[in-house]
């Protein structure tokens, strides 16, 4: 097996704190092993148009460990197999061009840092002969095969801090405060931030909720003197027999956009309990800012492991966290699936035992 001398690296999908930490680890580790790194801009766009790529040296990545965002840019609607260009025939298939450019640019491996959508595209290129190593990224933490994606811990820390702040104002005004957090199909952020922040109700997509159960639990608190409550709602949570709160349908390779469930829950709880309620949406604040030390370390380990897999020629793989180790998973075993909160997961069970309601 010929030693890889040049690799490409890209970031795709929604950003997550720690992307730059992965890029830095990839570039520095590769450099120290005699491998040149080419940074591809805006996900696969850098392979559709090679002018949108640049060689990255350790100088280019110095100081980015602590920065949110990604120095390479990212897009969440740039699938080269169905690129959203306005033509009478619909989207254009640029996949041949990507494979050709990959060869022309002298690349021998591609490190793809992305969520499930981006990793699924990478896997398709793997089937076309492009040697792929994936790095899982999403604040939602819903990628199969890894207990953690970097970005999740940072999002949870931010949401927990927000809940702490809401606690004092909720208590002062004897209100119910409803906090909407991200989590389209999995409630990891809501569960972790809810438990860490001491929420009284946590609503997640895995458990369709009954608002009268939530209202009854919050009203019960009044009886022993707690005149305020905190409710954490994942953007993808929905009532029993109801639907998710859609902002925009999926379009051109972009996933559907959810939001607004926090405001609906807040209004309904106000009516059911007779209490004053307020709601707040944390939104993209959860994706911004500096990664926590946990995410920096995880991202650095992921980047280092990805280069190790390239050097070993172990392609068609994704790096993953299986505490305490960083391991390799087969891409075909992880893409197209969703890691949701299991009903017997001990954080969930413990929260329920403490009296937190999930509306079920
Ligand atoms: O997948 C991560 C995520 O943060 C989701 O929780 C959220 O629905 C989505 O990204 C929003 O992404 P954007 O607004 O960038 O399309």
Short mmCIF file of N, CA and C in Angstrom, two decimals, residues 137-303:
data_model
loop_
_atom_site.label_atom_id
_atom_site.label_comp_id
_atom_site.label_asym_id
_atom_site.label_seq_id
_atom_site.Cartn_x
_atom_site.Cartn_y
_atom_site.Cartn_z
N UNK A 137 -19.75 14.88 13.70
CA UNK A 137 -19.97 16.21 14.26
C UNK A 137 -21.47 16.50 14.34
N UNK A 138 -21.95 16.88 15.49
CA UNK A 138 -23.28 17.48 15.62
C UNK A 138 -23.51 17.81 17.08
N UNK A 139 -24.07 19.00 17.33
CA UNK A 139 -24.37 19.31 18.73
C UNK A 139 -25.51 18.43 19.22
N UNK A 140 -26.30 17.88 18.27
CA UNK A 140 -27.46 17.06 18.67
C UNK A 140 -27.04 15.71 19.25
N UNK A 141 -25.80 15.31 18.98
CA UNK A 141 -25.22 14.07 19.51
C UNK A 141 -25.98 12.81 19.08
N UNK A 142 -26.51 12.84 17.86
CA UNK A 142 -27.39 11.74 17.45
C UNK A 142 -26.76 10.81 16.40
N UNK A 143 -25.42 10.82 16.30
CA UNK A 143 -24.78 9.92 15.33
C UNK A 143 -24.52 8.56 15.98
N UNK A 144 -24.90 7.53 15.27
CA UNK A 144 -24.75 6.16 15.76
C UNK A 144 -23.27 5.77 15.82
N UNK A 145 -22.90 5.00 16.85
CA UNK A 145 -21.55 4.44 16.90
C UNK A 145 -20.58 5.21 17.77
N UNK A 146 -20.97 6.42 18.21
CA UNK A 146 -20.09 7.21 19.07
C UNK A 146 -20.92 7.75 20.24
N UNK A 147 -20.39 7.62 21.45
CA UNK A 147 -21.18 8.10 22.59
C UNK A 147 -21.22 9.62 22.61
N UNK A 148 -20.23 10.26 22.02
CA UNK A 148 -20.20 11.72 21.97
C UNK A 148 -19.72 12.23 20.63
N UNK A 149 -20.34 13.30 20.18
CA UNK A 149 -19.80 14.10 19.08
C UNK A 149 -19.28 15.37 19.75
N UNK A 150 -18.19 15.93 19.22
CA UNK A 150 -17.75 17.20 19.79
C UNK A 150 -18.81 18.25 19.47
N UNK A 151 -18.91 19.23 20.33
CA UNK A 151 -19.93 20.27 20.14
C UNK A 151 -21.10 20.07 21.09
N UNK A 152 -21.40 18.81 21.38
CA UNK A 152 -22.52 18.51 22.26
C UNK A 152 -22.28 19.06 23.66
N UNK A 153 -21.10 18.80 24.20
CA UNK A 153 -20.80 19.24 25.56
C UNK A 153 -20.86 20.76 25.67
N UNK A 154 -20.38 21.44 24.63
CA UNK A 154 -20.41 22.91 24.63
C UNK A 154 -21.85 23.40 24.61
N UNK A 155 -22.67 22.79 23.77
CA UNK A 155 -24.07 23.18 23.67
C UNK A 155 -24.78 22.96 25.00
N UNK A 156 -24.49 21.83 25.65
CA UNK A 156 -25.12 21.53 26.94
C UNK A 156 -24.65 22.53 28.01
N UNK A 157 -23.37 22.87 27.98
CA UNK A 157 -22.85 23.82 28.97
C UNK A 157 -23.53 25.17 28.79
N UNK A 158 -23.69 25.59 27.55
CA UNK A 158 -24.34 26.88 27.29
C UNK A 158 -25.80 26.84 27.75
N UNK A 159 -26.51 25.78 27.38
CA UNK A 159 -27.93 25.67 27.74
C UNK A 159 -28.10 25.59 29.25
N UNK A 160 -27.17 24.92 29.92
CA UNK A 160 -27.24 24.81 31.39
C UNK A 160 -27.08 26.19 32.02
N UNK A 161 -26.13 26.95 31.48
CA UNK A 161 -25.91 28.30 32.01
C UNK A 161 -27.17 29.16 31.80
N UNK A 162 -27.80 28.99 30.63
CA UNK A 162 -29.03 29.75 30.35
C UNK A 162 -30.13 29.37 31.34
N UNK A 163 -30.24 28.07 31.63
CA UNK A 163 -31.27 27.61 32.58
C UNK A 163 -30.99 28.18 33.97
N UNK A 164 -29.71 28.19 34.36
CA UNK A 164 -29.35 28.77 35.67
C UNK A 164 -29.83 30.21 35.76
N UNK A 165 -29.62 30.95 34.68
CA UNK A 165 -30.02 32.37 34.68
C UNK A 165 -31.54 32.50 34.73
N UNK A 166 -32.21 31.60 34.04
CA UNK A 166 -33.68 31.67 34.02
C UNK A 166 -34.28 31.31 35.38
N UNK A 167 -33.57 30.44 36.10
CA UNK A 167 -34.04 30.03 37.42
C UNK A 167 -34.27 31.23 38.33
N UNK A 168 -33.31 32.14 38.36
CA UNK A 168 -33.42 33.25 39.32
C UNK A 168 -34.58 34.16 38.96
N UNK A 169 -34.74 34.44 37.67
CA UNK A 169 -35.85 35.32 37.29
C UNK A 169 -37.19 34.60 37.41
N UNK A 170 -37.20 33.29 37.14
CA UNK A 170 -38.44 32.51 37.31
C UNK A 170 -38.88 32.55 38.77
N UNK A 171 -37.92 32.36 39.65
CA UNK A 171 -38.23 32.33 41.08
C UNK A 171 -38.70 33.70 41.57
N UNK A 172 -38.02 34.74 41.09
CA UNK A 172 -38.37 36.09 41.52
C UNK A 172 -39.81 36.45 41.13
N UNK A 173 -40.22 36.01 39.94
CA UNK A 173 -41.56 36.39 39.43
C UNK A 173 -42.61 35.29 39.59
N UNK A 174 -42.23 34.17 40.21
CA UNK A 174 -43.15 33.04 40.41
C UNK A 174 -43.72 32.58 39.06
N UNK A 175 -42.84 32.47 38.08
CA UNK A 175 -43.30 32.12 36.73
C UNK A 175 -42.86 30.71 36.31
N UNK A 176 -43.48 30.26 35.25
CA UNK A 176 -42.98 29.06 34.56
C UNK A 176 -42.16 29.58 33.38
N UNK A 177 -40.91 29.19 33.31
CA UNK A 177 -40.06 29.58 32.19
C UNK A 177 -39.85 28.35 31.30
N UNK A 178 -40.11 28.52 30.02
CA UNK A 178 -39.94 27.42 29.07
C UNK A 178 -38.73 27.73 28.18
N UNK A 179 -37.80 26.79 28.11
CA UNK A 179 -36.58 26.98 27.32
C UNK A 179 -36.57 26.00 26.16
N UNK A 180 -36.55 26.50 24.94
CA UNK A 180 -36.47 25.61 23.76
C UNK A 180 -35.01 25.46 23.36
N UNK A 181 -34.56 24.22 23.28
CA UNK A 181 -33.18 23.94 22.89
C UNK A 181 -33.18 23.16 21.57
N UNK A 182 -32.00 23.03 20.94
CA UNK A 182 -31.92 22.28 19.69
C UNK A 182 -32.06 20.78 19.95
N UNK A 183 -32.25 20.05 18.89
CA UNK A 183 -32.45 18.60 18.98
C UNK A 183 -33.65 18.25 18.13
N UNK A 184 -33.34 17.99 16.87
CA UNK A 184 -34.42 17.79 15.90
C UNK A 184 -35.16 16.47 16.13
N UNK A 185 -34.39 15.39 16.21
CA UNK A 185 -35.03 14.08 16.36
C UNK A 185 -34.57 13.35 17.62
N UNK A 186 -33.59 13.94 18.31
CA UNK A 186 -33.07 13.31 19.52
C UNK A 186 -33.00 14.35 20.63
N UNK A 187 -33.33 13.93 21.83
CA UNK A 187 -33.44 14.89 22.93
C UNK A 187 -32.24 14.97 23.84
N UNK A 188 -31.06 14.66 23.32
CA UNK A 188 -29.86 14.63 24.19
C UNK A 188 -29.58 15.96 24.85
N UNK A 189 -29.65 17.06 24.08
CA UNK A 189 -29.32 18.37 24.68
C UNK A 189 -30.35 18.71 25.75
N UNK A 190 -31.64 18.51 25.44
CA UNK A 190 -32.68 18.83 26.40
C UNK A 190 -32.51 17.99 27.67
N UNK A 191 -32.23 16.70 27.49
CA UNK A 191 -32.09 15.81 28.65
C UNK A 191 -30.90 16.23 29.53
N UNK A 192 -29.74 16.41 28.90
CA UNK A 192 -28.54 16.72 29.68
C UNK A 192 -28.62 18.11 30.30
N UNK A 193 -29.02 19.11 29.51
CA UNK A 193 -29.09 20.47 30.06
C UNK A 193 -30.21 20.54 31.09
N UNK A 194 -31.30 19.81 30.83
CA UNK A 194 -32.43 19.80 31.77
C UNK A 194 -32.00 19.22 33.11
N UNK A 195 -31.29 18.10 33.07
CA UNK A 195 -30.85 17.47 34.32
C UNK A 195 -29.79 18.34 35.00
N UNK A 196 -28.84 18.84 34.21
CA UNK A 196 -27.76 19.66 34.80
C UNK A 196 -28.32 20.97 35.36
N UNK A 197 -29.38 21.49 34.75
CA UNK A 197 -29.94 22.76 35.19
C UNK A 197 -31.08 22.60 36.19
N UNK A 198 -31.42 21.35 36.52
CA UNK A 198 -32.48 21.12 37.52
C UNK A 198 -33.87 21.46 37.01
N UNK A 199 -34.16 21.13 35.75
CA UNK A 199 -35.49 21.42 35.19
C UNK A 199 -36.54 20.54 35.87
N UNK A 200 -37.77 21.02 35.85
CA UNK A 200 -38.89 20.27 36.44
C UNK A 200 -39.60 19.42 35.40
N UNK A 201 -39.53 19.86 34.14
CA UNK A 201 -40.10 19.08 33.04
C UNK A 201 -39.13 19.13 31.87
N UNK A 202 -38.97 17.99 31.20
CA UNK A 202 -38.09 17.91 30.03
C UNK A 202 -38.89 17.21 28.93
N UNK A 203 -39.04 17.89 27.80
CA UNK A 203 -39.84 17.31 26.71
C UNK A 203 -38.91 17.02 25.54
N UNK A 204 -38.89 15.76 25.12
CA UNK A 204 -37.95 15.32 24.07
C UNK A 204 -38.69 14.61 22.94
N UNK A 205 -38.11 14.59 21.74
CA UNK A 205 -38.81 13.99 20.60
C UNK A 205 -39.11 12.50 20.80
N UNK A 206 -38.32 11.83 21.63
CA UNK A 206 -38.51 10.39 21.82
C UNK A 206 -39.76 10.08 22.63
N UNK A 207 -40.27 11.08 23.39
CA UNK A 207 -41.44 10.84 24.26
C UNK A 207 -42.52 11.87 23.93
N UNK A 208 -43.47 11.53 23.07
CA UNK A 208 -44.57 12.47 22.81
C UNK A 208 -45.24 12.82 24.15
N UNK A 209 -45.48 14.12 24.36
CA UNK A 209 -45.91 14.53 25.70
C UNK A 209 -47.41 14.82 25.79
N UNK A 210 -47.90 14.74 27.03
CA UNK A 210 -49.28 15.10 27.34
C UNK A 210 -49.17 16.32 28.25
N UNK A 211 -49.63 17.47 27.76
CA UNK A 211 -49.43 18.71 28.53
C UNK A 211 -50.17 18.74 29.85
N UNK A 212 -51.30 18.01 29.92
CA UNK A 212 -52.01 18.03 31.20
C UNK A 212 -51.19 17.33 32.28
N UNK A 213 -50.39 16.33 31.87
CA UNK A 213 -49.51 15.66 32.85
C UNK A 213 -48.44 16.65 33.33
N UNK A 214 -47.88 17.40 32.36
CA UNK A 214 -46.84 18.37 32.71
C UNK A 214 -47.44 19.43 33.64
N UNK A 215 -48.61 19.96 33.26
CA UNK A 215 -49.25 21.02 34.06
C UNK A 215 -49.54 20.53 35.48
N UNK A 216 -50.03 19.29 35.58
CA UNK A 216 -50.35 18.74 36.91
C UNK A 216 -49.09 18.67 37.77
N UNK A 217 -47.98 18.24 37.17
CA UNK A 217 -46.74 18.11 37.93
C UNK A 217 -46.24 19.48 38.40
N UNK A 218 -46.35 20.47 37.52
CA UNK A 218 -45.87 21.80 37.89
C UNK A 218 -46.77 22.41 38.98
N UNK A 219 -48.06 22.15 38.86
CA UNK A 219 -48.99 22.69 39.87
C UNK A 219 -48.73 22.05 41.24
N UNK A 220 -48.35 20.78 41.22
CA UNK A 220 -48.02 20.06 42.46
C UNK A 220 -46.90 20.76 43.23
N UNK A 221 -45.98 21.33 42.48
CA UNK A 221 -44.84 22.01 43.11
C UNK A 221 -45.31 23.16 44.00
N UNK A 222 -46.37 23.82 43.57
CA UNK A 222 -46.92 24.95 44.34
C UNK A 222 -47.27 24.49 45.76
N UNK A 223 -47.81 23.24 45.83
CA UNK A 223 -48.30 22.74 47.12
C UNK A 223 -47.21 22.71 48.18
N UNK A 224 -46.00 22.40 47.77
CA UNK A 224 -44.94 22.41 48.79
C UNK A 224 -44.08 23.68 48.73
N UNK A 225 -44.63 24.69 48.05
CA UNK A 225 -44.02 26.01 48.18
C UNK A 225 -43.11 26.47 47.05
N UNK A 226 -42.93 25.62 46.03
CA UNK A 226 -42.11 26.05 44.89
C UNK A 226 -43.02 26.77 43.91
N UNK A 227 -42.91 28.07 43.85
CA UNK A 227 -43.88 28.86 43.06
C UNK A 227 -43.39 29.15 41.66
N UNK A 228 -42.37 28.46 41.22
CA UNK A 228 -41.84 28.66 39.87
C UNK A 228 -41.44 27.29 39.31
N UNK A 229 -41.33 27.22 38.00
CA UNK A 229 -40.88 25.95 37.39
C UNK A 229 -40.07 26.24 36.13
N UNK A 230 -39.22 25.29 35.80
CA UNK A 230 -38.42 25.38 34.57
C UNK A 230 -38.78 24.19 33.69
N UNK A 231 -39.11 24.49 32.44
CA UNK A 231 -39.44 23.43 31.47
C UNK A 231 -38.44 23.53 30.31
N UNK A 232 -37.78 22.43 30.00
CA UNK A 232 -36.86 22.41 28.86
C UNK A 232 -37.51 21.60 27.74
N UNK A 233 -37.58 22.19 26.56
CA UNK A 233 -38.25 21.52 25.43
C UNK A 233 -37.27 21.42 24.26
N UNK A 234 -37.10 20.23 23.73
CA UNK A 234 -36.29 20.08 22.50
C UNK A 234 -37.13 20.60 21.33
N UNK A 235 -36.48 21.21 20.36
CA UNK A 235 -37.23 21.79 19.23
C UNK A 235 -38.05 20.73 18.49
N UNK A 236 -37.63 19.46 18.61
CA UNK A 236 -38.32 18.39 17.89
C UNK A 236 -39.39 17.69 18.72
N UNK A 237 -39.62 18.16 19.96
CA UNK A 237 -40.64 17.52 20.82
C UNK A 237 -42.02 17.82 20.25
N UNK A 238 -42.95 16.93 20.51
CA UNK A 238 -44.32 17.13 19.99
C UNK A 238 -45.32 16.44 20.90
N UNK A 239 -46.58 16.94 20.91
CA UNK A 239 -47.59 16.34 21.80
C UNK A 239 -48.06 14.99 21.28
N UNK A 240 -48.54 14.17 22.20
CA UNK A 240 -49.13 12.86 21.83
C UNK A 240 -50.19 13.07 20.77
N UNK A 241 -50.10 12.34 19.69
CA UNK A 241 -51.09 12.45 18.63
C UNK A 241 -50.90 13.70 17.76
N UNK A 242 -49.90 14.51 18.09
CA UNK A 242 -49.65 15.74 17.31
C UNK A 242 -48.43 15.64 16.42
N UNK A 243 -47.99 16.79 15.94
CA UNK A 243 -46.86 16.81 14.98
C UNK A 243 -45.75 17.70 15.50
N UNK A 244 -44.57 17.54 14.91
CA UNK A 244 -43.47 18.44 15.22
C UNK A 244 -43.80 19.84 14.71
N UNK A 245 -43.20 20.84 15.30
CA UNK A 245 -43.48 22.23 14.95
C UNK A 245 -42.53 22.67 13.83
N UNK A 246 -43.07 22.66 12.62
CA UNK A 246 -42.25 22.89 11.43
C UNK A 246 -42.16 24.38 11.09
N UNK A 247 -40.94 24.85 10.80
CA UNK A 247 -40.77 26.24 10.36
C UNK A 247 -40.67 26.26 8.84
N UNK A 248 -39.92 25.31 8.29
CA UNK A 248 -39.69 25.24 6.85
C UNK A 248 -39.49 23.78 6.46
N UNK A 249 -40.18 23.35 5.41
CA UNK A 249 -40.05 21.95 4.98
C UNK A 249 -38.65 21.71 4.39
N UNK A 250 -38.22 20.45 4.33
CA UNK A 250 -36.94 20.09 3.72
C UNK A 250 -36.95 20.53 2.26
N UNK A 251 -35.75 20.94 1.79
CA UNK A 251 -35.71 21.46 0.42
C UNK A 251 -34.27 21.45 -0.08
N UNK A 252 -34.09 20.99 -1.31
CA UNK A 252 -32.78 21.05 -1.97
C UNK A 252 -31.65 20.45 -1.14
N UNK A 253 -31.90 19.31 -0.52
CA UNK A 253 -30.84 18.66 0.25
C UNK A 253 -30.75 19.20 1.67
N UNK A 254 -31.44 20.27 1.97
CA UNK A 254 -31.42 20.81 3.33
C UNK A 254 -32.53 20.15 4.13
N UNK A 255 -32.21 19.80 5.37
CA UNK A 255 -33.20 19.14 6.22
C UNK A 255 -34.29 20.14 6.61
N UNK A 256 -35.42 19.62 7.07
CA UNK A 256 -36.50 20.51 7.51
C UNK A 256 -36.04 21.34 8.71
N UNK A 257 -36.66 22.51 8.86
CA UNK A 257 -36.33 23.37 10.00
C UNK A 257 -37.48 23.34 11.00
N UNK A 258 -37.12 23.09 12.25
CA UNK A 258 -38.13 23.02 13.31
C UNK A 258 -37.99 24.21 14.24
N UNK A 259 -39.04 24.50 14.99
CA UNK A 259 -38.96 25.58 15.97
C UNK A 259 -40.34 26.05 16.36
N UNK A 260 -40.44 26.64 17.51
CA UNK A 260 -41.71 27.24 17.94
C UNK A 260 -42.45 26.43 18.98
N UNK A 261 -41.99 25.20 19.23
CA UNK A 261 -42.71 24.36 20.19
C UNK A 261 -42.64 24.96 21.61
N UNK A 262 -41.55 25.64 21.92
CA UNK A 262 -41.40 26.25 23.26
C UNK A 262 -42.51 27.26 23.52
N UNK A 263 -42.78 28.11 22.53
CA UNK A 263 -43.82 29.14 22.69
C UNK A 263 -45.19 28.48 22.84
N UNK A 264 -45.44 27.42 22.07
CA UNK A 264 -46.73 26.72 22.15
C UNK A 264 -46.93 26.10 23.53
N UNK A 265 -45.87 25.44 24.01
CA UNK A 265 -45.93 24.79 25.33
C UNK A 265 -46.14 25.85 26.41
N UNK A 266 -45.44 26.96 26.28
CA UNK A 266 -45.53 28.04 27.27
C UNK A 266 -46.97 28.56 27.36
N UNK A 267 -47.54 28.83 26.20
CA UNK A 267 -48.90 29.37 26.18
C UNK A 267 -49.90 28.37 26.79
N UNK A 268 -49.76 27.10 26.36
CA UNK A 268 -50.70 26.08 26.84
C UNK A 268 -50.54 25.85 28.35
N UNK A 269 -49.31 25.88 28.84
CA UNK A 269 -49.10 25.68 30.28
C UNK A 269 -49.67 26.85 31.08
N UNK A 270 -49.58 28.04 30.51
CA UNK A 270 -50.15 29.21 31.17
C UNK A 270 -51.65 29.02 31.36
N UNK A 271 -52.29 28.53 30.29
CA UNK A 271 -53.75 28.32 30.36
C UNK A 271 -54.09 27.23 31.37
N UNK A 272 -53.33 26.13 31.31
CA UNK A 272 -53.66 24.97 32.18
C UNK A 272 -53.37 25.22 33.65
N UNK A 273 -52.32 25.99 33.94
CA UNK A 273 -51.93 26.16 35.36
C UNK A 273 -52.43 27.48 35.94
N UNK A 274 -52.79 28.41 35.07
CA UNK A 274 -53.19 29.74 35.54
C UNK A 274 -52.00 30.60 35.95
N UNK A 275 -50.80 30.09 35.68
CA UNK A 275 -49.60 30.84 36.07
C UNK A 275 -49.09 31.68 34.91
N UNK A 276 -48.28 32.67 35.26
CA UNK A 276 -47.64 33.46 34.21
C UNK A 276 -46.49 32.64 33.62
N UNK A 277 -46.37 32.66 32.32
CA UNK A 277 -45.29 31.89 31.68
C UNK A 277 -44.52 32.79 30.71
N UNK A 278 -43.29 32.43 30.45
CA UNK A 278 -42.48 33.09 29.43
C UNK A 278 -41.68 31.99 28.73
N UNK A 279 -41.35 32.23 27.44
CA UNK A 279 -40.52 31.23 26.76
C UNK A 279 -39.33 31.90 26.11
N UNK A 280 -38.26 31.13 25.96
CA UNK A 280 -37.05 31.63 25.32
C UNK A 280 -36.48 30.52 24.43
N UNK A 281 -35.99 30.93 23.26
CA UNK A 281 -35.40 29.96 22.32
C UNK A 281 -33.89 30.19 22.29
N UNK A 282 -33.13 29.17 22.62
CA UNK A 282 -31.66 29.36 22.64
C UNK A 282 -31.05 29.29 21.24
N UNK A 283 -31.69 28.56 20.34
CA UNK A 283 -31.31 28.57 18.93
C UNK A 283 -29.82 28.40 18.66
N UNK A 284 -29.32 29.22 17.75
CA UNK A 284 -27.95 29.05 17.27
C UNK A 284 -26.90 29.51 18.26
N UNK A 285 -27.33 30.13 19.36
CA UNK A 285 -26.35 30.45 20.41
C UNK A 285 -25.68 29.16 20.89
N UNK A 286 -26.44 28.05 20.80
CA UNK A 286 -25.89 26.76 21.24
C UNK A 286 -24.78 26.26 20.33
N UNK A 287 -24.72 26.79 19.12
CA UNK A 287 -23.68 26.33 18.17
C UNK A 287 -22.47 27.26 18.15
N UNK A 288 -22.60 28.43 18.82
CA UNK A 288 -21.52 29.41 18.74
C UNK A 288 -20.56 29.30 19.91
N UNK A 289 -19.54 30.12 19.85
CA UNK A 289 -18.63 30.27 20.98
C UNK A 289 -17.53 29.23 21.04
N UNK A 290 -16.72 29.37 22.06
CA UNK A 290 -15.55 28.50 22.22
C UNK A 290 -15.97 27.12 22.71
N UNK A 291 -15.34 26.07 22.16
CA UNK A 291 -15.65 24.72 22.66
C UNK A 291 -15.16 24.54 24.10
N UNK A 292 -15.87 23.71 24.86
CA UNK A 292 -15.43 23.38 26.23
C UNK A 292 -14.13 22.58 26.13
N UNK A 293 -13.46 22.41 27.27
CA UNK A 293 -12.20 21.64 27.26
C UNK A 293 -12.50 20.20 26.83
N UNK A 294 -13.64 19.66 27.25
CA UNK A 294 -14.00 18.28 26.85
C UNK A 294 -14.08 18.18 25.33
N UNK A 295 -14.77 19.15 24.71
CA UNK A 295 -14.92 19.11 23.25
C UNK A 295 -13.59 19.35 22.54
N UNK A 296 -12.74 20.19 23.11
CA UNK A 296 -11.42 20.42 22.48
C UNK A 296 -10.60 19.14 22.48
N UNK A 297 -10.68 18.43 23.61
CA UNK A 297 -9.89 17.19 23.71
C UNK A 297 -10.46 16.13 22.77
N UNK A 298 -11.80 16.00 22.77
CA UNK A 298 -12.44 15.00 21.90
C UNK A 298 -12.13 15.31 20.43
N UNK A 299 -12.26 16.58 20.06
CA UNK A 299 -12.01 16.99 18.68
C UNK A 299 -10.56 16.73 18.29
N UNK A 300 -9.66 17.00 19.21
CA UNK A 300 -8.23 16.79 18.95
C UNK A 300 -7.94 15.29 18.78
N UNK A 301 -8.54 14.49 19.63
CA UNK A 301 -8.34 13.02 19.53
C UNK A 301 -8.93 12.51 18.21
N UNK A 302 -10.12 13.03 17.85
CA UNK A 302 -10.75 12.61 16.58
C UNK A 302 -9.84 12.95 15.40
N UNK A 303 -9.30 14.17 15.40
CA UNK A 303 -8.45 14.60 14.28
C UNK A 303 -7.20 13.74 14.19
#
